[in-house]
mmCIF file of C-alpha atoms in Angstrom:
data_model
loop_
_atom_site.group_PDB
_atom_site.id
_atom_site.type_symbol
_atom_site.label_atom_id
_atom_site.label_comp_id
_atom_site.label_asym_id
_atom_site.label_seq_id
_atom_site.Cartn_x
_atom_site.Cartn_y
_atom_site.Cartn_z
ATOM 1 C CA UNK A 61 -13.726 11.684 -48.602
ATOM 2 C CA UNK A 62 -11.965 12.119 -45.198
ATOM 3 C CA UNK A 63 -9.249 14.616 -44.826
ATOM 4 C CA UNK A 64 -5.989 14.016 -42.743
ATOM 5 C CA UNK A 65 -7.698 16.096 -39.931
ATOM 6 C CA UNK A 66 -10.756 14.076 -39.817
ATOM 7 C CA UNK A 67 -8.973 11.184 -39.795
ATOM 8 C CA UNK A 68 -6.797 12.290 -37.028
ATOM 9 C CA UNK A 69 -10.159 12.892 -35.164
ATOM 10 C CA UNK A 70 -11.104 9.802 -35.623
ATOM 11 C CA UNK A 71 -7.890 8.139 -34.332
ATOM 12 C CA UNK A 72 -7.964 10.076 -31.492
ATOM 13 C CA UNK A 73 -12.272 8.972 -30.636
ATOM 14 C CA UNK A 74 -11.205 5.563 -30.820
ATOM 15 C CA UNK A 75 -8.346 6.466 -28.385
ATOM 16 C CA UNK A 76 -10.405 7.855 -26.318
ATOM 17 C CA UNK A 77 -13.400 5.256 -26.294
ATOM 18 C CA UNK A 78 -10.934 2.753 -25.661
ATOM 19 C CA UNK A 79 -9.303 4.637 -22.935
ATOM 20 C CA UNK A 80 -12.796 5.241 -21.148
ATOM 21 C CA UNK A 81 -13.068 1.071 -21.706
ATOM 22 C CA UNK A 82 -10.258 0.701 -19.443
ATOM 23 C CA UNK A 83 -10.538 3.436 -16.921
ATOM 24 C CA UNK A 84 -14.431 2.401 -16.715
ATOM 25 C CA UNK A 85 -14.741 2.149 -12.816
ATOM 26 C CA UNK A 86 -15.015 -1.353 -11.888
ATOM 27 C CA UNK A 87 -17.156 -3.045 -9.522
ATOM 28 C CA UNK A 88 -15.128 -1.724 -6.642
ATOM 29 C CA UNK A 89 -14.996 -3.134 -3.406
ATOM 30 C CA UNK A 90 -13.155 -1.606 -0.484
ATOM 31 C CA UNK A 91 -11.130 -2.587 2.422
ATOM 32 C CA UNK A 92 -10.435 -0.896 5.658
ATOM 33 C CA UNK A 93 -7.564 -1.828 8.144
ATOM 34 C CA UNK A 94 -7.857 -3.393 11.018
ATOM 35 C CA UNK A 95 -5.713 -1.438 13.861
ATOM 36 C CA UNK A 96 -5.588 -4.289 16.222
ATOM 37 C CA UNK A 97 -3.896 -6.986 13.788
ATOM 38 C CA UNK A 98 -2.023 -4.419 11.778
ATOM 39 C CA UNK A 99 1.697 -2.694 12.195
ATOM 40 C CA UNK A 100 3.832 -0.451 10.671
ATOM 41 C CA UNK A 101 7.055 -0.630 11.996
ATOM 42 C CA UNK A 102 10.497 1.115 10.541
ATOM 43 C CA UNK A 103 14.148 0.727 11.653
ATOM 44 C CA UNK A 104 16.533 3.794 11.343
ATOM 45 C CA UNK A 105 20.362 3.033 12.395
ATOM 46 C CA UNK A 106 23.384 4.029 14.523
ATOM 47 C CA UNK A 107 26.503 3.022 12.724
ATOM 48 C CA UNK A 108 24.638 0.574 10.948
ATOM 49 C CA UNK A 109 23.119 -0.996 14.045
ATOM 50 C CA UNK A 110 19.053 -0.926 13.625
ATOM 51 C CA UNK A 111 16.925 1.212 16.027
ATOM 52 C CA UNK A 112 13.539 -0.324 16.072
ATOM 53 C CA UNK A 113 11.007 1.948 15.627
ATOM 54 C CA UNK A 114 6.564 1.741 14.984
ATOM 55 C CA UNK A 115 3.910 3.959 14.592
ATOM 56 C CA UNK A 116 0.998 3.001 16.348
ATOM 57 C CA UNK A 117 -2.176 4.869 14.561
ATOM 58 C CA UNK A 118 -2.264 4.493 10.889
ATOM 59 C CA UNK A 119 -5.332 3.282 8.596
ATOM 60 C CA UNK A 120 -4.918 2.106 5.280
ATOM 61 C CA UNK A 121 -7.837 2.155 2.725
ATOM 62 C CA UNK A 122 -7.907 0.046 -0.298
ATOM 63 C CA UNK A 123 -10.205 -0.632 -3.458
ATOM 64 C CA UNK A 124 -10.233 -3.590 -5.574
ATOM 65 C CA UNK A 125 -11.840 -4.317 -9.036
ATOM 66 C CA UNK A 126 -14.007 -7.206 -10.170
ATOM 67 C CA UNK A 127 -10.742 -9.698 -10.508
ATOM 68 C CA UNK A 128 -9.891 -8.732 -6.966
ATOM 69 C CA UNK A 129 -7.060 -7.146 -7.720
ATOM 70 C CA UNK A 130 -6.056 -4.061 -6.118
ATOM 71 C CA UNK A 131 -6.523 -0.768 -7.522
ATOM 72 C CA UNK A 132 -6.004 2.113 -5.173
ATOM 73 C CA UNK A 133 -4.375 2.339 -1.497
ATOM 74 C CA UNK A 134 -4.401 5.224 0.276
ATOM 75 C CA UNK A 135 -2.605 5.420 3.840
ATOM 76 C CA UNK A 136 -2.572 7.812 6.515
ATOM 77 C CA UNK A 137 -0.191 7.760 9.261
ATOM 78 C CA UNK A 138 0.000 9.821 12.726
ATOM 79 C CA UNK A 139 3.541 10.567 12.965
ATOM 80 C CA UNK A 140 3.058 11.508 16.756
ATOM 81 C CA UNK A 141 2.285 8.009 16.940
ATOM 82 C CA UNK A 142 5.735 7.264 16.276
ATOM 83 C CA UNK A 143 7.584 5.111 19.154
ATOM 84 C CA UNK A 144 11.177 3.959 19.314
ATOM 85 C CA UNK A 145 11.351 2.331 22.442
ATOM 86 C CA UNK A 146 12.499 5.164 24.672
ATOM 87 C CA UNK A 147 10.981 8.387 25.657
ATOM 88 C CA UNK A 148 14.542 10.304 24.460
ATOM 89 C CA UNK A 149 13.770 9.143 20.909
ATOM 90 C CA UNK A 150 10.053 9.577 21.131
ATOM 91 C CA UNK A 151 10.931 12.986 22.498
ATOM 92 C CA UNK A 152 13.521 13.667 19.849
ATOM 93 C CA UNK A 153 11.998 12.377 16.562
ATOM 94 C CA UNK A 154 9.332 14.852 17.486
ATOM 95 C CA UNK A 155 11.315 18.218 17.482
ATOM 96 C CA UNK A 156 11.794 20.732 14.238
ATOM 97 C CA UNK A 157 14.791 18.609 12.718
ATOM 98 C CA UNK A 158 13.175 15.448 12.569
ATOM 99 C CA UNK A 159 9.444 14.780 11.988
ATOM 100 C CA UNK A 160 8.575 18.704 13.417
ATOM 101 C CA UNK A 161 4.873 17.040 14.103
ATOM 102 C CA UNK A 162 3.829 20.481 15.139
ATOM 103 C CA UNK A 163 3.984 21.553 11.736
ATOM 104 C CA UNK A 164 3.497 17.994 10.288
ATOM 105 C CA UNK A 165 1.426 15.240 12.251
ATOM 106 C CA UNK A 166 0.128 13.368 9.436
ATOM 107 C CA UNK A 167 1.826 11.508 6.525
ATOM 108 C CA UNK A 168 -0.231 10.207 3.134
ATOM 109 C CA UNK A 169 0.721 7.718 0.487
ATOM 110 C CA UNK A 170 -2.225 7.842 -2.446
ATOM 111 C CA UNK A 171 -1.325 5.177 -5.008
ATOM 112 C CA UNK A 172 -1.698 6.421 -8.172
ATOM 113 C CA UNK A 173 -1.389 3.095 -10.119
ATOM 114 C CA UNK A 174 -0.708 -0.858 -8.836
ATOM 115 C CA UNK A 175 0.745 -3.354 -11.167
ATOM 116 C CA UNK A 176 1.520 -6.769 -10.407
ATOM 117 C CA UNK A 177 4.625 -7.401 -9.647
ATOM 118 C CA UNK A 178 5.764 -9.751 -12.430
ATOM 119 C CA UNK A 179 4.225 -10.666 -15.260
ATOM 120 C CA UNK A 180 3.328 -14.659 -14.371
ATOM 121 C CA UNK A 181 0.073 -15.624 -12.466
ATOM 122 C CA UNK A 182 0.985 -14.868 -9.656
ATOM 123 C CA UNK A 183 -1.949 -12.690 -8.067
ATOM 124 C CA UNK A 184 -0.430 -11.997 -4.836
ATOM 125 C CA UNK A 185 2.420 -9.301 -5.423
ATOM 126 C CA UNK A 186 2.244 -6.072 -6.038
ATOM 127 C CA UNK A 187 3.925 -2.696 -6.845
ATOM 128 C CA UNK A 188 2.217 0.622 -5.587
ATOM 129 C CA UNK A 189 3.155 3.665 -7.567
ATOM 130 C CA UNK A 190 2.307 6.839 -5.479
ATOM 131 C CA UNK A 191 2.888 9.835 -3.584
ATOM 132 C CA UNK A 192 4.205 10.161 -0.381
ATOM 133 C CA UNK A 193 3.621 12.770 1.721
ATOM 134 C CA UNK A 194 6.067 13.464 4.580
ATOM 135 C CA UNK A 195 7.078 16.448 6.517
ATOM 136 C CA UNK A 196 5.091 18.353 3.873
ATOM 137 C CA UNK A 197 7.318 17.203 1.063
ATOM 138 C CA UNK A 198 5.965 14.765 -1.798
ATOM 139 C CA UNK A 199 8.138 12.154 -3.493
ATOM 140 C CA UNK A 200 7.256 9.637 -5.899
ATOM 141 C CA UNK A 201 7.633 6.293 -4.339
ATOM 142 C CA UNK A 202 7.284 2.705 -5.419
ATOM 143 C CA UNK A 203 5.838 -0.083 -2.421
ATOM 144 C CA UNK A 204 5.759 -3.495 -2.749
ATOM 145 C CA UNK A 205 3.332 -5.448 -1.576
ATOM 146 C CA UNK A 206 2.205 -8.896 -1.609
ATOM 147 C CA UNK A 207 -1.901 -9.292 -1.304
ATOM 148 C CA UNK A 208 -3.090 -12.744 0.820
ATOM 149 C CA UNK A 209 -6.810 -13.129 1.118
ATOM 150 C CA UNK A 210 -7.928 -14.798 4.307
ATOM 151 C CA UNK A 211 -11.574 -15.219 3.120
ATOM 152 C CA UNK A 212 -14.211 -13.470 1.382
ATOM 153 C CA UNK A 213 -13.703 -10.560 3.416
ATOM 154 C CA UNK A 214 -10.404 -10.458 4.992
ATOM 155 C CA UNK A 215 -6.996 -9.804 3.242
ATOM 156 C CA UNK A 216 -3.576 -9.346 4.836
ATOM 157 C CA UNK A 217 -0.906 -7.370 2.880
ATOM 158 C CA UNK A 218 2.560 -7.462 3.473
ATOM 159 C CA UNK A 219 5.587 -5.349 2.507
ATOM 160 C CA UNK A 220 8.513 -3.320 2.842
ATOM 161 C CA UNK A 221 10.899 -0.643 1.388
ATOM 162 C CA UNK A 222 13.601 1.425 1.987
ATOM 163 C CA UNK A 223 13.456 5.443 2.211
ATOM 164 C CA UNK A 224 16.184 7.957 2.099
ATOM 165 C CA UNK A 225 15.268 10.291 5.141
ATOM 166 C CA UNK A 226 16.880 13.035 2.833
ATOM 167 C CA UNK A 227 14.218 12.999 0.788
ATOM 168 C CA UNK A 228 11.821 14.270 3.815
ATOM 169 C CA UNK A 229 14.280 16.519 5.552
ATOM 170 C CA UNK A 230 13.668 14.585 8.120
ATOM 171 C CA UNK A 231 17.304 14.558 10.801
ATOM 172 C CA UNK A 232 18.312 17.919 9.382
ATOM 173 C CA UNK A 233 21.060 20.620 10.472
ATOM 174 C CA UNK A 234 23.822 18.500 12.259
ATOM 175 C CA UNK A 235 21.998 15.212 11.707
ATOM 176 C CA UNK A 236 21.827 15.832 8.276
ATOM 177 C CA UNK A 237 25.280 13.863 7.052
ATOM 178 C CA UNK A 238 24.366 10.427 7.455
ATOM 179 C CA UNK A 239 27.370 9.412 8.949
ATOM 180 C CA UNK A 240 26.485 8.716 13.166
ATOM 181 C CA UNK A 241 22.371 8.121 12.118
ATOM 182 C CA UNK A 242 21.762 6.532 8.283
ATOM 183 C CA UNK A 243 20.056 7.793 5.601
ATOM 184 C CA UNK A 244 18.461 4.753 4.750
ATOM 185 C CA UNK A 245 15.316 4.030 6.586
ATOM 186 C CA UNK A 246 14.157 0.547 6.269
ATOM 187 C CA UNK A 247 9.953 0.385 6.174
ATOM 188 C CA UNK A 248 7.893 -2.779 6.800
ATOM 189 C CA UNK A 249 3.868 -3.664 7.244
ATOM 190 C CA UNK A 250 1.573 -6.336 7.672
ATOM 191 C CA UNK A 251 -2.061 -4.310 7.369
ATOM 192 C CA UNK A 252 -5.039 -6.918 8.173
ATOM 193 C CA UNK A 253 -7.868 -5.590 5.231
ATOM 194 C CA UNK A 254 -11.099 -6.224 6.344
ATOM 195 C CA UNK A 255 -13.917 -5.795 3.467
ATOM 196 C CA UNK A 256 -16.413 -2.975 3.740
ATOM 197 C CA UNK A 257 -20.159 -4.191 3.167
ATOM 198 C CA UNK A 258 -22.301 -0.962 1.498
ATOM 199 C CA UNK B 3 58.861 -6.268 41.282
ATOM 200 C CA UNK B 4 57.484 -9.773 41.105
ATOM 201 C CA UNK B 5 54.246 -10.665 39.075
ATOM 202 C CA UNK B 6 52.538 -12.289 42.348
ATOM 203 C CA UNK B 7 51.383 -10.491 45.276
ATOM 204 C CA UNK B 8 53.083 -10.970 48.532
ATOM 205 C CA UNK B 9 52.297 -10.951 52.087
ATOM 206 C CA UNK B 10 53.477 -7.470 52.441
ATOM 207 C CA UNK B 11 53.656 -6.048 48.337
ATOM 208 C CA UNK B 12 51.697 -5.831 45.820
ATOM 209 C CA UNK B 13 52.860 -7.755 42.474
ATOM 210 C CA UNK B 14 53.129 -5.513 39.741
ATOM 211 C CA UNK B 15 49.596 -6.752 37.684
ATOM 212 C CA UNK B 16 47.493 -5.951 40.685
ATOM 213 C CA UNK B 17 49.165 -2.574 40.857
ATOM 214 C CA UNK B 18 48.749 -2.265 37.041
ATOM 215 C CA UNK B 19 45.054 -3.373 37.408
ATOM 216 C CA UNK B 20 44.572 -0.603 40.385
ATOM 217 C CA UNK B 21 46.316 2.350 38.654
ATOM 218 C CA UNK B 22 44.556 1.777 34.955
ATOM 219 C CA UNK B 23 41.567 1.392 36.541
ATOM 220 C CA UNK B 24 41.828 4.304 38.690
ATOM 221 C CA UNK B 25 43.093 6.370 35.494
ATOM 222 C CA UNK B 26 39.879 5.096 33.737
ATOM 223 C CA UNK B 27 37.426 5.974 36.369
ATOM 224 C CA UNK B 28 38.954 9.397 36.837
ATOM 225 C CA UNK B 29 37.969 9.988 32.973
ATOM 226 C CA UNK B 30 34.479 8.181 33.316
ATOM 227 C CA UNK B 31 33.075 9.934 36.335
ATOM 228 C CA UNK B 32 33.094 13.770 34.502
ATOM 229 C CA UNK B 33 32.661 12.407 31.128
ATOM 230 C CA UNK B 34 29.290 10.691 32.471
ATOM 231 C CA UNK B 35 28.289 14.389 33.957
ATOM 232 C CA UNK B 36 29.215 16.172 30.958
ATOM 233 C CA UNK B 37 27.479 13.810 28.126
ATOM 234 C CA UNK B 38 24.329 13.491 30.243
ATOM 235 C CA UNK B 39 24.347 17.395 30.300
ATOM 236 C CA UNK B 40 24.550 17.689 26.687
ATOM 237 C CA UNK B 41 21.379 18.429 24.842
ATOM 238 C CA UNK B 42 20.700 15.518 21.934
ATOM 239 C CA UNK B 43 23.312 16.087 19.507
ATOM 240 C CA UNK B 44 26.046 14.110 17.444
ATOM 241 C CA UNK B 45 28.428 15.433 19.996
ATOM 242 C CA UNK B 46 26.114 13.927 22.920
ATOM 243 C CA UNK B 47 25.749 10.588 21.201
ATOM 244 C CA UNK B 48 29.856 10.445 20.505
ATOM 245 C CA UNK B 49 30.847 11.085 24.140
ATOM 246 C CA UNK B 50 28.446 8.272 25.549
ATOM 247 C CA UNK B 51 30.288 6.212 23.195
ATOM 248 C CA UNK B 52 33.219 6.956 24.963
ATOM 249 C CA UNK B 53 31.647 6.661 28.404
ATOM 250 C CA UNK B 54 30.414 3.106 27.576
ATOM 251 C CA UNK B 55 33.189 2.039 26.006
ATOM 252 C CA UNK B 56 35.531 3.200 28.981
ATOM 253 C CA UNK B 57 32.639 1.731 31.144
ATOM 254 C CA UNK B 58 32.901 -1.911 29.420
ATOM 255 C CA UNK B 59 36.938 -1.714 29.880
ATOM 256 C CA UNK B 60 36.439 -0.979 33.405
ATOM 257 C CA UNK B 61 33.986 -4.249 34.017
ATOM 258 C CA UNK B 62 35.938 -6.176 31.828
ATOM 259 C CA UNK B 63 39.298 -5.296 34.292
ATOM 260 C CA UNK B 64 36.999 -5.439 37.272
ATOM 261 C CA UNK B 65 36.384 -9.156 36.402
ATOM 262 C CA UNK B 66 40.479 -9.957 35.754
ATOM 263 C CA UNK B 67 41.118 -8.090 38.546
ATOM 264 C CA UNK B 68 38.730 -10.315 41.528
ATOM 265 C CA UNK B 69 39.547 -13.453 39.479
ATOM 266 C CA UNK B 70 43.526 -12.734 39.686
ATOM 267 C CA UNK B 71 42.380 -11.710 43.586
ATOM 268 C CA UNK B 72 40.625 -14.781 44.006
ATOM 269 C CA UNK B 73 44.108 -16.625 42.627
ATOM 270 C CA UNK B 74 47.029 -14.822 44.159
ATOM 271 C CA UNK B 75 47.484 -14.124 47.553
ATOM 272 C CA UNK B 76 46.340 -10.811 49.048
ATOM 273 C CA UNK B 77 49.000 -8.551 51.331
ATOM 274 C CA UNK B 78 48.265 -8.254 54.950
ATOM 275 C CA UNK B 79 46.284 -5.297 56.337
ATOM 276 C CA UNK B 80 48.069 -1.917 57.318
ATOM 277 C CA UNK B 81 48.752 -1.755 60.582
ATOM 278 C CA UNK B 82 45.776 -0.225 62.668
ATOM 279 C CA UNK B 83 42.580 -0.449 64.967
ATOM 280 C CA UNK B 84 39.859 -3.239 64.371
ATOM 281 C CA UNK B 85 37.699 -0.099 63.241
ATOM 282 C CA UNK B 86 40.527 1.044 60.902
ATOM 283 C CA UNK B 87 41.129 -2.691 59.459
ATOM 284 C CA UNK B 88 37.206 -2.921 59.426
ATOM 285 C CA UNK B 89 36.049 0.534 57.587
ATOM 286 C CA UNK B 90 39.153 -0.092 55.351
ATOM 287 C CA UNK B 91 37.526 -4.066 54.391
ATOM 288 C CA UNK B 92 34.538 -2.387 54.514
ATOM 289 C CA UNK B 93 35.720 0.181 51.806
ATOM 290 C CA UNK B 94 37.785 -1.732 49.283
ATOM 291 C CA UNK B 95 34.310 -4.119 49.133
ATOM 292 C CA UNK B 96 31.837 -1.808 48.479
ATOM 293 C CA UNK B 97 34.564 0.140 45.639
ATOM 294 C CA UNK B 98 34.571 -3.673 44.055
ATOM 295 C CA UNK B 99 30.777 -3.978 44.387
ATOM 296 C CA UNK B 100 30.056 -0.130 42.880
ATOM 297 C CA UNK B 101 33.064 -1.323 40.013
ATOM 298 C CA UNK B 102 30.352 -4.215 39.346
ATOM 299 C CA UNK B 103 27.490 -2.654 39.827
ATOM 300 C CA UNK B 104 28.364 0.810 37.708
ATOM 301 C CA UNK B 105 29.141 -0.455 34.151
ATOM 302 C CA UNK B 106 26.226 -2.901 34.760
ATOM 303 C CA UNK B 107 23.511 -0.665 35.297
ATOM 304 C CA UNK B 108 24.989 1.386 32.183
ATOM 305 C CA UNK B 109 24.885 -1.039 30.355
ATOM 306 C CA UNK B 110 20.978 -1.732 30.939
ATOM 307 C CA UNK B 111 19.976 1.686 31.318
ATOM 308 C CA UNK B 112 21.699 1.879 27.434
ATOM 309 C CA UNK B 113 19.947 -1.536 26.492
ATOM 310 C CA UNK B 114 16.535 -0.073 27.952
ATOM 311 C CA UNK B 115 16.697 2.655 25.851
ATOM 312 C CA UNK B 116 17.027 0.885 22.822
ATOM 313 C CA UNK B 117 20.237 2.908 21.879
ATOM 314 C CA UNK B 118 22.783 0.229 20.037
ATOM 315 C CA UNK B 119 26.049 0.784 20.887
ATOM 316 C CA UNK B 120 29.496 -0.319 18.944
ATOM 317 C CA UNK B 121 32.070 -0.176 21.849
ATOM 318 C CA UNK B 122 34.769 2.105 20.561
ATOM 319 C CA UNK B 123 33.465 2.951 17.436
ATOM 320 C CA UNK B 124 34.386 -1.262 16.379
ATOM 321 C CA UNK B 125 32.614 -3.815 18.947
ATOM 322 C CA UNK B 126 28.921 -3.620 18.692
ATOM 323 C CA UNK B 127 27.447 -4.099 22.239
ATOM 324 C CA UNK B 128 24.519 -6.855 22.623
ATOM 325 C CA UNK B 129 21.523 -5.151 24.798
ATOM 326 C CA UNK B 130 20.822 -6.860 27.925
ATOM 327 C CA UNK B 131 17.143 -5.496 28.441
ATOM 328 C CA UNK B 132 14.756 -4.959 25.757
ATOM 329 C CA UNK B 133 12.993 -1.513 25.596
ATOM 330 C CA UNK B 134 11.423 -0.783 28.407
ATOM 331 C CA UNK B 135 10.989 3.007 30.270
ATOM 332 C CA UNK B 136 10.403 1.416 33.717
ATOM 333 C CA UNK B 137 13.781 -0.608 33.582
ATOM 334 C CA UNK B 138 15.469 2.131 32.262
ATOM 335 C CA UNK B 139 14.091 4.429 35.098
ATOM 336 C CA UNK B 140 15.008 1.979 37.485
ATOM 337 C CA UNK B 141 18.605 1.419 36.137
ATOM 338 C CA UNK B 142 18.897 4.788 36.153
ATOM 339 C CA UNK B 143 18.555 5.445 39.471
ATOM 340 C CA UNK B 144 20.835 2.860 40.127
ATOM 341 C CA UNK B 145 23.383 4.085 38.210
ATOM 342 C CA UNK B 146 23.091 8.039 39.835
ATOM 343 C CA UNK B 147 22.914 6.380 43.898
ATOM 344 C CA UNK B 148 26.325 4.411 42.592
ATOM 345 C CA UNK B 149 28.008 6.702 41.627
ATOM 346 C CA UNK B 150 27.818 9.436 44.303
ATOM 347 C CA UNK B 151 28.520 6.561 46.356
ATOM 348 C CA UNK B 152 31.848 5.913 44.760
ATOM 349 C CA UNK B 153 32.928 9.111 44.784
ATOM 350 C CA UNK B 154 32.442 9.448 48.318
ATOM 351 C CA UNK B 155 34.316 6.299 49.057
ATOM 352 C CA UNK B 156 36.890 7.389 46.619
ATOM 353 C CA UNK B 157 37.041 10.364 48.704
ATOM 354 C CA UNK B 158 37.579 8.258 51.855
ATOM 355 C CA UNK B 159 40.025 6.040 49.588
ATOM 356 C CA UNK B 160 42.272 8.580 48.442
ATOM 357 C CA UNK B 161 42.066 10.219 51.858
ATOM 358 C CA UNK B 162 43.235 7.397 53.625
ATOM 359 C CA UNK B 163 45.732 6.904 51.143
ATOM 360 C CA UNK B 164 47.100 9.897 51.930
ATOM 361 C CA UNK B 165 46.885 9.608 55.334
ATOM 362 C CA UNK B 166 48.882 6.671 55.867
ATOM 363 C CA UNK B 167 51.688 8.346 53.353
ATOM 364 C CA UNK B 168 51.797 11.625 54.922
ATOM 365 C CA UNK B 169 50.972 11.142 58.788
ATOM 366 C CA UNK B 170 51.550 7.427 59.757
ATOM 367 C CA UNK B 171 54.452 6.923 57.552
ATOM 368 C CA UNK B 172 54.246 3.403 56.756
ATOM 369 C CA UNK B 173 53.964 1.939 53.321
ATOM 370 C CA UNK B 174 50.284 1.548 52.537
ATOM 371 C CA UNK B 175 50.234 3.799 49.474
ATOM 372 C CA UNK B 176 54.354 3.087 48.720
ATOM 373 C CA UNK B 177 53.448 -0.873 48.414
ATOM 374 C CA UNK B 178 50.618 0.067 45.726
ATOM 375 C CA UNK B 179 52.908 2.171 43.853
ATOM 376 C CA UNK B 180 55.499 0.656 41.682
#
């Protein structure tokens, strides 16, 4: 005769079987960018005018499962990379109230789940969950992303998304109001994936 | 005062052209210095506004101005030497040139620099140069030989102006004034 307990126990084995089912790691493959074919470019703005703006070192590293389908992206960016067309900017986004790359040089997005984007067939979009990592604050963000394979080996992602600079503290002090440089940063990518052979 | 220049007057737009413009110039010269002294700040960013919007009104005159020159007929020269009549040509077409050549060069050296700029806080400015340091550099320099230039000749302008009031007595500043 089982008691409530050991039934509970029970409940909570098959839980946990079924939970090690579906976290089992798949046959992973993974992807590496390639810098040549790949940008990541943002846009911040002047009363609502965009200033065009890229970072030119950044690597993205992906993972996909047996279906192809991706299951982890990590990104790491060199914020002294940065370049907004002009060596004021590229001098200015550097200081303490914007990106302070002295303290921070680096920024991270880990995804800690992708979901396709809707529920149909379609095998191509995408929605990273993650963290990002910017200025030495972390934020939950959500990135879009649509998933083309070239071939075999060779996948090009695409997306985009807006940030709140806010969130990162980054154009602080007397650039922190919004009202001469936005708050909203607008973020776009096109990341050539080039499969990893073991 | 008639609208049309004479052979011996000016008609009042021409002296309306010459006096805003003056006024405008006489604003834009300091305000250049003083927002280009400015560390990067909101404040910096608001007064180049100003200096590029003042700087587009002043091209946009400059152009009414020669094409109402080109159109109406121009009074005869002051009195004086070949030299005189010669430095004073000499002066009024380098001040249209520099007029030209000031609010141009802005205008790339902001376009270079990838800064976007609503004239006045309303009109937003198309760049005429894409990003580029070297152009911006070289625009630059343009811009800083200019205007020393002009304020030299201004110099020699005003001078002369005063010259003719005060020692020659004849009517070379009284026929610009209204």
């Amino acid at each position: 005769m089982l008691s409530i307990g050991n039934r509970a126990t029970n409940k909570l084995c098959l839980i946990a079987l079924i939970a090690m089912l579906g976290y089992q790691p798949a046959v992973a493959e993974t992807w590496q960018s390639h810098a040549p074919n790949s940008t990541l470019e943002f846009a911040a703005s002047y009363q609502g005018l965009p200033i065009n703006g890229r970072f030119n070192q950044f690597s993205v590293t992906s993972f996909t499962d047996q279906l192809e389908q991706p299951t982890q992206l990590n990104v790491a960016v060199s914020i002294t990379s940065a370049d907004m067309g002009s060596s004021e900017f590229n001098q200015a986004i550097q200081a303490a109230d914007w990106f302070n790359v002295d303290d921070f040089s680096e920024a991270t997005f880990s995804s800690q789940q992708i979901r396709p984007a809707t529920k149909e067939s379609d095998k191509t979009m995408f929605i990273a969950h993650g963290i990002l990592q910017l200025k030495g604050l972390r934020k939950s963000i959500a990135v879009p992303l649509s998933w083309h394979n070239n071939s075999s080996d060779q996948a090009t992602i695409t997306g985009e998304l807006t940030l709140d600079r806010s969130d990162f503290a980054i154009g602080t002090g007397e650039w922190a109001s919004g009202d001469q440089i936005g708050l909203a940063v607008r973020v776009w990518f096109t990341v050539q994936l080039d499969k990893i052979n073991d | 005062m008639t609208l049309q220049n004479t052979s011996d007057q000016w008609g009042w737009l021409s002296k309306v052209f010459h006096w805003i413009t003056a006024v405008l110039i006489f604003i834009q010269i300091p305000l250049g210095y003083y927002a280009d002294d400015l560390k990067l700040s909101p404040l910096k960013i608001d007064m180049f506004v100003w200096h590029k919007s003042i700087g587009m009104l002043i091209l946009m005159l400059v152009i009414l101005r020669l094409l109402w020159r080109i159109k109406t007929t121009i009074p005869s020269a002051i009195a004086g030497t070949v030299l005189e009549k010669s430095l004073a040509a000499a002066a009024h077409y380098a001040l249209y040139c520099l007029m030209l050549a000031l609010p141009l060069s802005g205008w790339v050296i902001s376009s270079a620099a990838n800064f976007p700029v609503k004239l006045f806080w309303l009109i937003p400015l198309p760049a005429i140069s894409g990003p580029d340091e070297s152009v911006k550099l070289l625009a630059t320099e343009v811009h800083e030989v200019c205007v020393v230039t002009l304020i030299l000749i201004l110099i020699v302008h005003i001078g002369a102006a005063f010259r003719h009031h005060v020692l020659l007595h004849d009517n070379a500043l009284k026929r610009m004034w209204f």
